Coordinates of C-alpha atoms and ligand atoms in Angstrom, one line a residue:
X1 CA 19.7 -24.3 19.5
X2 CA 19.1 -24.5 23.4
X3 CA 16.5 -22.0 23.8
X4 CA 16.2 -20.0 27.3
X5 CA 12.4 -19.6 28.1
X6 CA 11.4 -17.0 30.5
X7 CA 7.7 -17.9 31.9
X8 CA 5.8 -14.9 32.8
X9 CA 2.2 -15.8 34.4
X10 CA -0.3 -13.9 36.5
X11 CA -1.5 -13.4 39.6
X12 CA -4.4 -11.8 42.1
X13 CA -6.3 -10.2 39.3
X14 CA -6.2 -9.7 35.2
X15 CA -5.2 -6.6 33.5
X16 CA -1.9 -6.3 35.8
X17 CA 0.1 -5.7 32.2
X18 CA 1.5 -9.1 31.8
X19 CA 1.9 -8.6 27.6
X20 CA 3.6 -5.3 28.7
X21 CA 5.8 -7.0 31.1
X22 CA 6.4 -9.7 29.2
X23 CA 7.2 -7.1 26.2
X24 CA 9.5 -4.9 28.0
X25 CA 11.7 -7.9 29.1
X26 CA 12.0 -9.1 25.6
X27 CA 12.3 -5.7 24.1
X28 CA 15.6 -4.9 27.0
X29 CA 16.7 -8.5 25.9
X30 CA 16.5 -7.5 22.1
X31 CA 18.4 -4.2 22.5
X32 CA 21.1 -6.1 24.5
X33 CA 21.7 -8.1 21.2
X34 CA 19.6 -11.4 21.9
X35 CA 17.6 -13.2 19.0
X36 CA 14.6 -12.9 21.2
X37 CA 11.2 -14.6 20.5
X38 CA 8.0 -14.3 22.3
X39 CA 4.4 -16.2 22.8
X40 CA 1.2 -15.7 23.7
X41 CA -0.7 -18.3 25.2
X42 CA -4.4 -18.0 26.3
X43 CA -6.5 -20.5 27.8
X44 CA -9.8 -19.4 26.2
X45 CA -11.4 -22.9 24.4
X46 CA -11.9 -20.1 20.9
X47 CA -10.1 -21.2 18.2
X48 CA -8.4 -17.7 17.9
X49 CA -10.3 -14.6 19.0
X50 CA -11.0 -13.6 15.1
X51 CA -15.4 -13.8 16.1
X52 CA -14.8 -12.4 19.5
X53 CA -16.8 -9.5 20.2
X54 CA -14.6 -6.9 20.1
X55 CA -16.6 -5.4 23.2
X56 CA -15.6 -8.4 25.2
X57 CA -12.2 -9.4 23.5
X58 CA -10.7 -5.8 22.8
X59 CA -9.2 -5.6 19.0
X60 CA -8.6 -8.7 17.1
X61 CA -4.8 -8.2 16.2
X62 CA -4.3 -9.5 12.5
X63 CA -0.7 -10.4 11.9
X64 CA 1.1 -10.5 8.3
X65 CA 0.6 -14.4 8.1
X66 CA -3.0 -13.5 8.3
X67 CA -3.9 -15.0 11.4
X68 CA -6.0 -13.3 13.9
X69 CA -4.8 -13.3 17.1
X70 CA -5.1 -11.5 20.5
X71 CA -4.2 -8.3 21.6
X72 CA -0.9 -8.7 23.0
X73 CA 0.4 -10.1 19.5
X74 CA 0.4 -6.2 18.4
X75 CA 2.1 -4.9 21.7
X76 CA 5.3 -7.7 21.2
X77 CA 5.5 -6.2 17.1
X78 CA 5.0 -2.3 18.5
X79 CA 7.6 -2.8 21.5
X80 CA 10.0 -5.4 19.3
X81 CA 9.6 -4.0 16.0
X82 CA 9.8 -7.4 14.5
X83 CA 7.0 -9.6 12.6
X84 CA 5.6 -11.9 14.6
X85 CA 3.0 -14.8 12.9
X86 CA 0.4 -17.6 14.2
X87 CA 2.8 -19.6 16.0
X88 CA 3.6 -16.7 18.2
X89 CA 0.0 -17.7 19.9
X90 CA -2.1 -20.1 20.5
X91 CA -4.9 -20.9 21.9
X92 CA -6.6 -23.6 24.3
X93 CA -9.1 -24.6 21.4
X94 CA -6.5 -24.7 19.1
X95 CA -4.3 -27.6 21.4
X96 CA -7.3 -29.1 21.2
X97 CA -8.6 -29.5 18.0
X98 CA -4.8 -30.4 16.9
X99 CA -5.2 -33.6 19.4
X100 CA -8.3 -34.5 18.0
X101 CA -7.8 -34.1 15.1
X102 CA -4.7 -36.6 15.6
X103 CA -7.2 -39.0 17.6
X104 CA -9.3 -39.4 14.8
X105 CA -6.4 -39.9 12.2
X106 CA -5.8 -42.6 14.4
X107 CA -2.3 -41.1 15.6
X108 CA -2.5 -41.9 19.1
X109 CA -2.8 -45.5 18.3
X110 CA -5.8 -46.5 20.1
X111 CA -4.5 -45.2 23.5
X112 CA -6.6 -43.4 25.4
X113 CA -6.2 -39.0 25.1
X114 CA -6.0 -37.7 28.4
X115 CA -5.1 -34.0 29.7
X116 CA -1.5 -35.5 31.1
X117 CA 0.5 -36.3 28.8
X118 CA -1.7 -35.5 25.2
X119 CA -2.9 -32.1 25.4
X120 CA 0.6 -31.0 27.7
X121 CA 2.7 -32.8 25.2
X122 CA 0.9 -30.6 22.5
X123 CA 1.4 -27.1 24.4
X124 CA 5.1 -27.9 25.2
X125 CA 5.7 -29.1 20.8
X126 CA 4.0 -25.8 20.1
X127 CA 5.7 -23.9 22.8
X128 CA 9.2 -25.0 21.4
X129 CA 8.4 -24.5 18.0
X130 CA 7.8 -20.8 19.1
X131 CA 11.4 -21.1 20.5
X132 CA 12.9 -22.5 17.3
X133 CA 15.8 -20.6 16.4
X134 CA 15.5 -18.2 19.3
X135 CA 18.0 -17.8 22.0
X136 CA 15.4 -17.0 24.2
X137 CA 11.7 -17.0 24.2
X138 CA 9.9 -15.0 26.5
X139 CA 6.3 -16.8 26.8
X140 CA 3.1 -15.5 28.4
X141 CA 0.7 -17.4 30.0
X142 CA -2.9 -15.9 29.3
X143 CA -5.0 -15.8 32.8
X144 CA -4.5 -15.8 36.4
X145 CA -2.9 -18.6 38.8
X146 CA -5.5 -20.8 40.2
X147 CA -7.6 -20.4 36.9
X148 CA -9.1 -24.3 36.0
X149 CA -8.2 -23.6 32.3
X150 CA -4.4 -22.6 33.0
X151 CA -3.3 -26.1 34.6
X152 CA -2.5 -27.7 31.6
X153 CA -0.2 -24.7 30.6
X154 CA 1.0 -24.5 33.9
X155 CA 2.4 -28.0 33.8
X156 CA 3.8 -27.8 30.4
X157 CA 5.9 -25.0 32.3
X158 CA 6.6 -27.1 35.0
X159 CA 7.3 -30.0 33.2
X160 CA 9.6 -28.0 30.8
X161 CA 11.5 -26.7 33.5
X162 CA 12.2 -30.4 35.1
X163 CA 12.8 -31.4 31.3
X164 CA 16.2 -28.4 30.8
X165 CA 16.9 -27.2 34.2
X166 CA 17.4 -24.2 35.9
X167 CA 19.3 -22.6 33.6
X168 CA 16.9 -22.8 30.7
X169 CA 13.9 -22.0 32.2
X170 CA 13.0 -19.8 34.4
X171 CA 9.6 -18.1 35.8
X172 CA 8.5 -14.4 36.2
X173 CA 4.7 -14.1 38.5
X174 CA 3.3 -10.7 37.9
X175 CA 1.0 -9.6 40.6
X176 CA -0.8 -7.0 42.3
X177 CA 0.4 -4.7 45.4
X178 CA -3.1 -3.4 46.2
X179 CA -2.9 0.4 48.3
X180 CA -5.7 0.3 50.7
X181 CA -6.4 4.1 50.6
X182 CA -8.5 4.6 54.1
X183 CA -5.0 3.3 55.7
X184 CA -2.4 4.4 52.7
X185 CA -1.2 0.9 53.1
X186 CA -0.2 -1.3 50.2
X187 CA -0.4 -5.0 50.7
X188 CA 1.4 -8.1 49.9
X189 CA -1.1 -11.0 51.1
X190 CA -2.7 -11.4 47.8
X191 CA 0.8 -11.8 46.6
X192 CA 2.2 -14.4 48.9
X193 CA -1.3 -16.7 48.5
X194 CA -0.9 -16.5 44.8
X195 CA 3.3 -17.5 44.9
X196 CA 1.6 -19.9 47.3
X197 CA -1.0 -21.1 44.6
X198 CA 1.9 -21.7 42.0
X199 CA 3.9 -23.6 44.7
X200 CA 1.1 -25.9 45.3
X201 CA 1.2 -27.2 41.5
X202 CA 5.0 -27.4 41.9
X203 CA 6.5 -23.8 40.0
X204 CA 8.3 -21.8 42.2
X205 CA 8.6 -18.5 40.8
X206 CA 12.4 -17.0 40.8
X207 CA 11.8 -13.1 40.0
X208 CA 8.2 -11.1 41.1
X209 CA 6.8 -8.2 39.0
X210 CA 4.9 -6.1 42.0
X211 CA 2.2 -4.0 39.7
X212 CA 1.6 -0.9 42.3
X213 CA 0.0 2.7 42.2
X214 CA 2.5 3.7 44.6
X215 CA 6.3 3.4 45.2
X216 CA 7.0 0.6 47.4
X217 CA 9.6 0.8 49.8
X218 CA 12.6 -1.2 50.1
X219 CA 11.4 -3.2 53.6
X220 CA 8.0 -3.6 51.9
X221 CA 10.0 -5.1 48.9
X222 CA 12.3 -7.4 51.8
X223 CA 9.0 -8.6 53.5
X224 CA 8.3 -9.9 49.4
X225 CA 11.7 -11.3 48.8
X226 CA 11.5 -13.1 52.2
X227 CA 7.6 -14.5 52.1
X228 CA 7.7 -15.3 48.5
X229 CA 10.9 -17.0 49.4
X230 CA 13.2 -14.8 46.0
X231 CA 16.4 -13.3 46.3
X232 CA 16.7 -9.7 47.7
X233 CA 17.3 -8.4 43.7
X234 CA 14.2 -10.7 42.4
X235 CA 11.2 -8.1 43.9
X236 CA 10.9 -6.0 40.7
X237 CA 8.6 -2.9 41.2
X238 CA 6.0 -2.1 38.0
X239 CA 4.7 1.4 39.2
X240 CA 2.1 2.7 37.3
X241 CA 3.6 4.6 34.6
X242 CA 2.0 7.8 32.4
X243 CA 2.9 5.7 29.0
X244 CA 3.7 1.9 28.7
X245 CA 6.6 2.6 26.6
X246 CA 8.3 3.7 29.7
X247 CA 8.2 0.2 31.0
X248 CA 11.3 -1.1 29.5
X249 CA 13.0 1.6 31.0
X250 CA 11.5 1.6 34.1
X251 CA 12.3 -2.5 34.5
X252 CA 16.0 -2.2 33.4
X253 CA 16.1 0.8 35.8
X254 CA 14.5 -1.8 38.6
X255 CA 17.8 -3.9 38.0
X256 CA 15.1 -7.1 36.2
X257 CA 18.3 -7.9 34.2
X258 CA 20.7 -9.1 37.2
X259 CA 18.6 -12.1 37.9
X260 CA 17.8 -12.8 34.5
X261 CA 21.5 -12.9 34.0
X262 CA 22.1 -14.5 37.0
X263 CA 19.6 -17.4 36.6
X264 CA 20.0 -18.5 32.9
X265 CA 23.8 -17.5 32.9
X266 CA 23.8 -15.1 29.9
X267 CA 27.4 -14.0 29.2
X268 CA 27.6 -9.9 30.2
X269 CA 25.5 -7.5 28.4
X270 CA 23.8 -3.9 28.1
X271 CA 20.6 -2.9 26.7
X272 CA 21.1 -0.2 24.1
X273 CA 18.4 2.0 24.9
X274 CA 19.4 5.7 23.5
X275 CA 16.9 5.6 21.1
X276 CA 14.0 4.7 22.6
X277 CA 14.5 6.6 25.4
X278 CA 14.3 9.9 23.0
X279 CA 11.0 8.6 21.6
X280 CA 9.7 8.1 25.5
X281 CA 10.4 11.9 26.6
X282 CA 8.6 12.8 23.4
X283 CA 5.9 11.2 24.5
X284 CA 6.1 12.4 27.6
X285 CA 7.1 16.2 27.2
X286 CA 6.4 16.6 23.6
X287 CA 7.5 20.3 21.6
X288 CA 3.7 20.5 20.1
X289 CA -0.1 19.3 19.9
X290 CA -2.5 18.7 17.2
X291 CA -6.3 17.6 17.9
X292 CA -7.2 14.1 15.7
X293 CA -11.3 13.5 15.7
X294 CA -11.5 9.7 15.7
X295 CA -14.6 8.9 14.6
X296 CA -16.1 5.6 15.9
X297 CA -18.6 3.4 17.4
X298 CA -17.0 1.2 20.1
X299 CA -16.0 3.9 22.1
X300 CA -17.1 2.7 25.2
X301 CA -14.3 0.2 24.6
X302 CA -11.4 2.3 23.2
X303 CA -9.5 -1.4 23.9
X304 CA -10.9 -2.7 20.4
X305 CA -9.0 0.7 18.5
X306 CA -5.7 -0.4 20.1
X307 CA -3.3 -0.9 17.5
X308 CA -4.9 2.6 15.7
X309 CA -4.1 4.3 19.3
X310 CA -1.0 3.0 19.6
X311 CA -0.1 4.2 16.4
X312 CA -1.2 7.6 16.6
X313 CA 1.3 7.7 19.7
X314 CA 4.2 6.3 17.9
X315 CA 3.3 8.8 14.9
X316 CA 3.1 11.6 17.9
X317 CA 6.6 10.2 19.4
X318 CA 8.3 10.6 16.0
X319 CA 6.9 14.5 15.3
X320 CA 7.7 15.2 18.8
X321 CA 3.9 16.0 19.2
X322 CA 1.2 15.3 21.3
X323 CA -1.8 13.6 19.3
X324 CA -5.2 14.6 21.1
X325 CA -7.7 12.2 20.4
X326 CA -11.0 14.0 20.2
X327 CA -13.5 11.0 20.3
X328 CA -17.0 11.2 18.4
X329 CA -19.4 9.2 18.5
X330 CA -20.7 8.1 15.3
X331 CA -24.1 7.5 15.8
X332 CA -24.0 10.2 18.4
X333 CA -23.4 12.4 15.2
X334 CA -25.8 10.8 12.9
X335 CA -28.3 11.8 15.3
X336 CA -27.3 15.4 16.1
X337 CA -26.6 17.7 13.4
X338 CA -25.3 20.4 16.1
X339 CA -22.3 17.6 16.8
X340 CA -21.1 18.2 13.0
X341 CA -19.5 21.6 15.3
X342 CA -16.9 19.6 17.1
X343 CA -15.4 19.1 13.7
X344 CA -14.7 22.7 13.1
X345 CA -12.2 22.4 16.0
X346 CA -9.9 19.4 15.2
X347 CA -6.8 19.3 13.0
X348 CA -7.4 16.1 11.0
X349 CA -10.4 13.5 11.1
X350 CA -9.8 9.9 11.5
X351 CA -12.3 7.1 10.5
X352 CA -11.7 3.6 11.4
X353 CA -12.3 0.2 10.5
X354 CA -15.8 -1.5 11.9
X355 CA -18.5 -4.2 10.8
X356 CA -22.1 -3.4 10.3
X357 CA -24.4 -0.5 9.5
X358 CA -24.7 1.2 12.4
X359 CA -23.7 4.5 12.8
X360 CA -21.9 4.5 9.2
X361 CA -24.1 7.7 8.8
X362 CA -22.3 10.0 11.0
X363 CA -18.7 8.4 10.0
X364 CA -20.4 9.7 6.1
X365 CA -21.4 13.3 7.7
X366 CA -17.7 13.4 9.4
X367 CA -16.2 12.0 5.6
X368 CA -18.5 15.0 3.7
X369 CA -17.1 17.9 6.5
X370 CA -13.0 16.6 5.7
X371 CA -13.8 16.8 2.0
X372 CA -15.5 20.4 1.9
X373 CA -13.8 21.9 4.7
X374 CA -10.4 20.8 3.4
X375 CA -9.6 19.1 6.6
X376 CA -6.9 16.2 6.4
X377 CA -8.8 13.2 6.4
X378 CA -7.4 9.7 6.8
X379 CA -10.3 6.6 6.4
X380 CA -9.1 3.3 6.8
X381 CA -10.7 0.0 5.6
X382 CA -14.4 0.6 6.1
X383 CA -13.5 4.6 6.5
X384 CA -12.1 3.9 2.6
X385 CA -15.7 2.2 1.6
X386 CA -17.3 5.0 3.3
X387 CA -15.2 8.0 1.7
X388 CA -16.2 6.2 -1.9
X389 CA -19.8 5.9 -0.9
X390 CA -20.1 9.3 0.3
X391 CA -18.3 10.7 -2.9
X392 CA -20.6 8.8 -5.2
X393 CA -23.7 9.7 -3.3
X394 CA -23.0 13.8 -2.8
X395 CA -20.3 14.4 -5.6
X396 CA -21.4 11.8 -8.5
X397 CA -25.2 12.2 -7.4
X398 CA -25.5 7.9 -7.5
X399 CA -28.2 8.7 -4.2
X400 CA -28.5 4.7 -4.0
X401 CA -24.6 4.0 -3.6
X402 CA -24.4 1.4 -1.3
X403 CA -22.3 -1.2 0.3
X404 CA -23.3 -4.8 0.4
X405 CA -22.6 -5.1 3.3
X406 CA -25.4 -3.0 4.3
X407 CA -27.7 -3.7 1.8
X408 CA -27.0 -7.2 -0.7
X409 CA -29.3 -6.6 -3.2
X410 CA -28.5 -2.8 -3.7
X411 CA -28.5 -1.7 -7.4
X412 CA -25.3 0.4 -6.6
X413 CA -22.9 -1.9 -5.0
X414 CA -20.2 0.7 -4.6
X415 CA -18.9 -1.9 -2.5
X416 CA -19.3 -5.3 -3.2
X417 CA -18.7 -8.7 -2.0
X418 CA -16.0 -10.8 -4.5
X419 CA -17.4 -14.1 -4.0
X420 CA -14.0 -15.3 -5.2
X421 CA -10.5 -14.4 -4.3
X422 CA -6.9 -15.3 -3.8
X423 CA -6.1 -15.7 0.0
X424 CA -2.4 -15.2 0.6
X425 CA -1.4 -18.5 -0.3
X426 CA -2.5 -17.7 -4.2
X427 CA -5.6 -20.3 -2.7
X428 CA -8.9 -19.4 -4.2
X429 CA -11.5 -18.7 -1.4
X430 CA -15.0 -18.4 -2.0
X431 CA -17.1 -16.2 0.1
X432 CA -20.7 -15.8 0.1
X433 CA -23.4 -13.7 2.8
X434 CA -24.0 -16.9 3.7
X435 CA -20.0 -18.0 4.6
X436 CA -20.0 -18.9 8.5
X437 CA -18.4 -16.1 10.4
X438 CA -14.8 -16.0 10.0
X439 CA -12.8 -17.8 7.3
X440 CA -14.5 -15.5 4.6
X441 CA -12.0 -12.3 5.1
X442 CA -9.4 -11.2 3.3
X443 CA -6.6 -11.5 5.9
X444 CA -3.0 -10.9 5.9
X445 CA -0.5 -8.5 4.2
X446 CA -1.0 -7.9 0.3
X447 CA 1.2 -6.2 -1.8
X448 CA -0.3 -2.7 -2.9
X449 CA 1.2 -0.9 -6.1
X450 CA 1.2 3.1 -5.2
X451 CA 0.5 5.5 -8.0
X452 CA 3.1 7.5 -8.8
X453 CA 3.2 11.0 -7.3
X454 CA -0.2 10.5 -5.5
X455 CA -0.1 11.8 -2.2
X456 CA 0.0 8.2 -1.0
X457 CA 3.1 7.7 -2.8
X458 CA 4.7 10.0 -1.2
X459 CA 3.3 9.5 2.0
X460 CA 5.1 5.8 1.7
X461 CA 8.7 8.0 0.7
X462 CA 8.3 7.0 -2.6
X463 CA 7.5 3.4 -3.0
X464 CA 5.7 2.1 -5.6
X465 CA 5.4 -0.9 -3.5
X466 CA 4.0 -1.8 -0.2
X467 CA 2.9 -3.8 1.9
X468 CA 0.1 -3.7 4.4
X469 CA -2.2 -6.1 6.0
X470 CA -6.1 -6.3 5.4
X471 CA -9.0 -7.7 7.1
X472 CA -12.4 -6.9 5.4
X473 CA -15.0 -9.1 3.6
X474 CA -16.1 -6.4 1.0
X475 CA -14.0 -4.4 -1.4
X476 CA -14.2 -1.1 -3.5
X477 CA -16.2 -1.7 -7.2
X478 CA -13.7 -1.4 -10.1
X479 CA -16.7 -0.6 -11.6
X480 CA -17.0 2.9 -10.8
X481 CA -13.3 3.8 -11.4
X482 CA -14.0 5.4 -14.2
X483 CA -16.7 7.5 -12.6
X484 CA -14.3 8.2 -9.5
X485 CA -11.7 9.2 -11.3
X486 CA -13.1 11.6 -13.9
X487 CA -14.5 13.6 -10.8
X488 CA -11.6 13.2 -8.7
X489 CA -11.2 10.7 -6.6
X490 CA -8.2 9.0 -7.6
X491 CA -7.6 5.1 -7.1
X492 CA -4.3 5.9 -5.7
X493 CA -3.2 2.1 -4.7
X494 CA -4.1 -1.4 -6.5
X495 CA -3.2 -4.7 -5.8
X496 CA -4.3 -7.4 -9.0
X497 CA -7.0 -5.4 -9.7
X498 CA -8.5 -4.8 -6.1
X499 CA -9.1 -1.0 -5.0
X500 CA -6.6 -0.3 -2.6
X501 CA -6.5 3.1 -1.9
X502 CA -8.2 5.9 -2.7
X503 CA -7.6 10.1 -2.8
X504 CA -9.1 13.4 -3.7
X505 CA -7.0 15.1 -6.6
X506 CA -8.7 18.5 -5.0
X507 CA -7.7 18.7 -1.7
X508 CA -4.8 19.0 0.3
X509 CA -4.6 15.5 1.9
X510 CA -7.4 13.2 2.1
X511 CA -6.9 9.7 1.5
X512 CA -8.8 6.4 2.0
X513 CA -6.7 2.6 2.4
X514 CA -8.6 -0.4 2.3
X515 CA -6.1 -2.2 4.7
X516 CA -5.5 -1.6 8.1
X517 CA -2.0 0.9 8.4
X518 CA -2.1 0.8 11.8
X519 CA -0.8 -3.0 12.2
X520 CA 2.6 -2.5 11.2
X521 CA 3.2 0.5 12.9
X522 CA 5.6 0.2 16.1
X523 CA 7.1 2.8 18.1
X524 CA 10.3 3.0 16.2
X525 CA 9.2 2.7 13.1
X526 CA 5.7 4.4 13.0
X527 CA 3.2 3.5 9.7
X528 CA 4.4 5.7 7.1
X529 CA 0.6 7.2 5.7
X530 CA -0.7 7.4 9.6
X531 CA 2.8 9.7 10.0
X532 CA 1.7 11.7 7.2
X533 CA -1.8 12.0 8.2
X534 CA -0.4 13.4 11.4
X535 CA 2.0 15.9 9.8
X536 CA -0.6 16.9 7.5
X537 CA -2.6 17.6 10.6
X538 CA -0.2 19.6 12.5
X539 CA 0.3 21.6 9.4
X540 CA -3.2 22.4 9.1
X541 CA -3.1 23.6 12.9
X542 CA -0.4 25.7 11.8
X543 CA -1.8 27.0 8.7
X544 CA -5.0 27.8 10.4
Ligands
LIG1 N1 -17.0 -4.2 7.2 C1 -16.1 -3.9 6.1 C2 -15.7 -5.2 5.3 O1 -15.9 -6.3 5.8 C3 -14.8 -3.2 6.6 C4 -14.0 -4.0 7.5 C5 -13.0 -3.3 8.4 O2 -13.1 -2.0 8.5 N2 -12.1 -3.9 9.0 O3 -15.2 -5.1 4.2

């Protein structure tokens, strides 16, 4: 197969939207009927970002192969619908350790590794391996021109490029048009010295993405075309936009598919984009609203909650209603009883996945409020261990129920650490407190059997199978079933023996999953229970 790659890299700044450009081109190329592919690159020296901070990484993305990957992995599923898996990223560390690893196998043959060719050669095998059976791949380059780290990925491009031609390869540069406010001017020098900056290492890019604030003109777009040396039709203007599902229609709209066209010499073709475009004026000018408390502690970086966001606006898209996110604090509310008020105003509580101890008391008072007050409540992975531990502790009276994580010698390990399970592969894994970070989690999709005619069932339209992906050290004690059960919480979803899912038999919709729902939810096909949690909400508003 002769893939087509489209390069799209970076300039000026970060955080111009390069995984949303890059996702909006592939998605228009999708609906037009391509077999599209798509890859992240980054140039971080992490093996993959799975013991990143989330504060300084944003989420860690967890895709159904299990791998944990950045960010921008879960926009290309959300705006593709499609599965991506690990070899839809990589990362500099892992280019690395595959050549030394090689090196000390003795596969180099006693040459000596250098930067040109080894570690290029090794970018370009994994960039075509991303390509295989794609007619075009759409790859990202992680990081901004002139970074020291992106050279190597930079030649790979260029070298790829001299390798198939024009036609095969082509390169988008995503920049900034910064407005200087005092004179309402925008400006295109930071552009032309970063199209410079590519130039120098020998890319010349063929189409410009100009991120802007403000509309730019058409002789502000020729001054581009002419400086940055692209055709007229190759200045493509990325205002900012209310929703970033409005950026595939807002490129195609910008004309991005001439040169695309033009330059790789696709046969004629149309984006089919009826569909999508209902789901973006419902995001836009939704019929309804319904207030969600989302109960967490990273909220001074919402970035790490993407995927969970993300779905709550596809879930939104599909009702035709607008999902307000009331954030809480959760150690905000373990401190301050008075907070427990907010509650009384929101439609539905949410409570998230997250690591460690703190704040898990207020996610427990926000758990306690859903259960009395009959609120819908959805908790996912740690929210699940939480909704169990606050059941045993106020309904069963077990005051020490505990979670190991929290406490590993606790006589009440609710929750408890497996110290040996299958991974995906049907590969036994041992895991002990002591496990280095990462490696230890369960990771991946599982299969999870759904009890029949519990709400969860339903919620999945039926299925008595599923599938969703996990990423959690500890897991709900079979132990207690029993307990659980003869008081009403029902262990609603199993997979070999492991506590999926869990719901309350006396309430109208309160549910707890051990994996993470929001991963496989995209804006065309929003996660099944999180669409339920959000109907259940908005007819709570309505019943109230
Ligand atoms: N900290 C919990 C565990 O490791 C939950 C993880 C999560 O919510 N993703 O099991």
């Amino acid at each position: 197969m002769d893939t087509k790659y489209i390069f799209v890299t970076g300039g000026v700044l970060s955080s111009l939207g390069k995984g949303i450009t890059s996702s909006s081109i592939a998605t228009l190329l999708k609906h037009s009927g391509f077999r599209v592919g798509i890859l992240k690159i980054d140039p971080y020296i992490n093996v993959d970002p799975g013991t990143m901070s989330p504060l300084e990484h944003g989420e860690v993305f967890v895709t159904h192969d299990g791998a944990e990957t950045d960010l921008d992995i879960g926009h290309y599923e959300r705006f593709l619908n499609m599965n991506f898996s690990s070899k839809n990223n990589f990362t500099t560390g892992q280019v690395y350790q595959s050549v030394i690893d090689k090196e000390r196998k003795g596969g180099y043959l006693g040459k000596t590794i250098q930067v040109v060719p080894h570690i290029v050669d090794e970018i370009k095998r994994r960039i075509k391996l991303a390509g295989e059976d794609k007619e075009i791949l759409v790859v990202e380059l992680g990081g901004t021109v002139g970074d020291i780290e992106g050279l190597p990925f930079l030649e790979a491009m260029r070298e790829m490029k001299h390798e198939f031609g024009m036609e095969r390869v082509i390169s988008i540069h995503v920049t900034l048009i910064p407005l200087i406010r005092a004179a309402g001017e925008l400006k295109t020098k930071p552009t032309q010295h970063s199209v410079q900056e590519l130039r120098r290492i020998g890319i010349t890019p063929q189409i410009i993405v100009a991120r802007t604030e403000k509309e730019i003109p058409q002789d502000l777009k020729n001054k581009l075309s002419l400086s940055c040396d692209v055709d007229s039709d190759c200045v493509i203007m990325a205002e900012d936009a209310k929703s970033i599902y409005q950026m595939p229609l807002n490129f195609l709209k910008e004309g991005i598919l001439t040169p695309i066209k033009r330059f790789l010499k696709l046969p004629e073709f149309k984006p089919d984009m009826k569909e999508w475009d209902i789901l973006v004026k419902q995001i836009l000018a939704p019929q309804s609203e319904v207030s969600i408390a989302f109960v967490g502690k990273y909220l001074t970086l919402k970035e790490s909650y993407k995927s969970l966001i993300e779905a709550l606006i596809h879930a939104g898209a599909n009702l035709d209603t607008k999902v307000n996110i009331v954030w809480i604090d959760s150690e905000e509310l373990e401190k301050n009883d008075e907070l427990v008020e907010q509650l009384k105003y929101v439609n539905g509580i949410l409570v998230p996945g997250g690591f460690g101890e703190r704040g898990i008391k207020g996610k427990m008072k926000a758990i306690e409020f859903a259960r009395i007050h009959q609120v819908p409540f959805l908790g996912i992975c740690l929210g699940m261990q939480l909704a169990i531990l606050e059941f045993c502790q106020n309904v069963l009276g077990i005051k020490e129920a505990n979670s190991m994580e929290f406490d590993p010698k606790t006589k009440e390990p609710v929750i408890y650490l497996i110290e040996n399970f299958m991974d995906q592969n049907g590969k036994e894994q041992i895991r002990t407190h002591k496990s280095p970070m990462g490696g230890t989690m369960r990771l991946g999709e599982y299969e999870c059997n759904t009890l029949k005619d519990s709400k969860l069932q339903k919620a999945y339209k039926g299925q008595a199978l599923i599938k969703e992906r996990h990423r959690h050290r500890y897991e709900a004690n079979p132990k207690y079933k029993e307990q659980l059960e003869k008081n009403g919480m029902i262990i609603c979803g199993e997979s070999k023996g492991l506590i999926e899912a869990v719901e309350l038999k006396e309430h109208p919709w309160f549910i707890g999953v051990q994996f993470h729902p929001e991963f496989t939810s995209r804006l065309q096909a929003p996660n099944l229970v999180i669409l339920e949690f959000i109907k259940q909400s908005i007819y709570a508003k309505k019943q109230s």
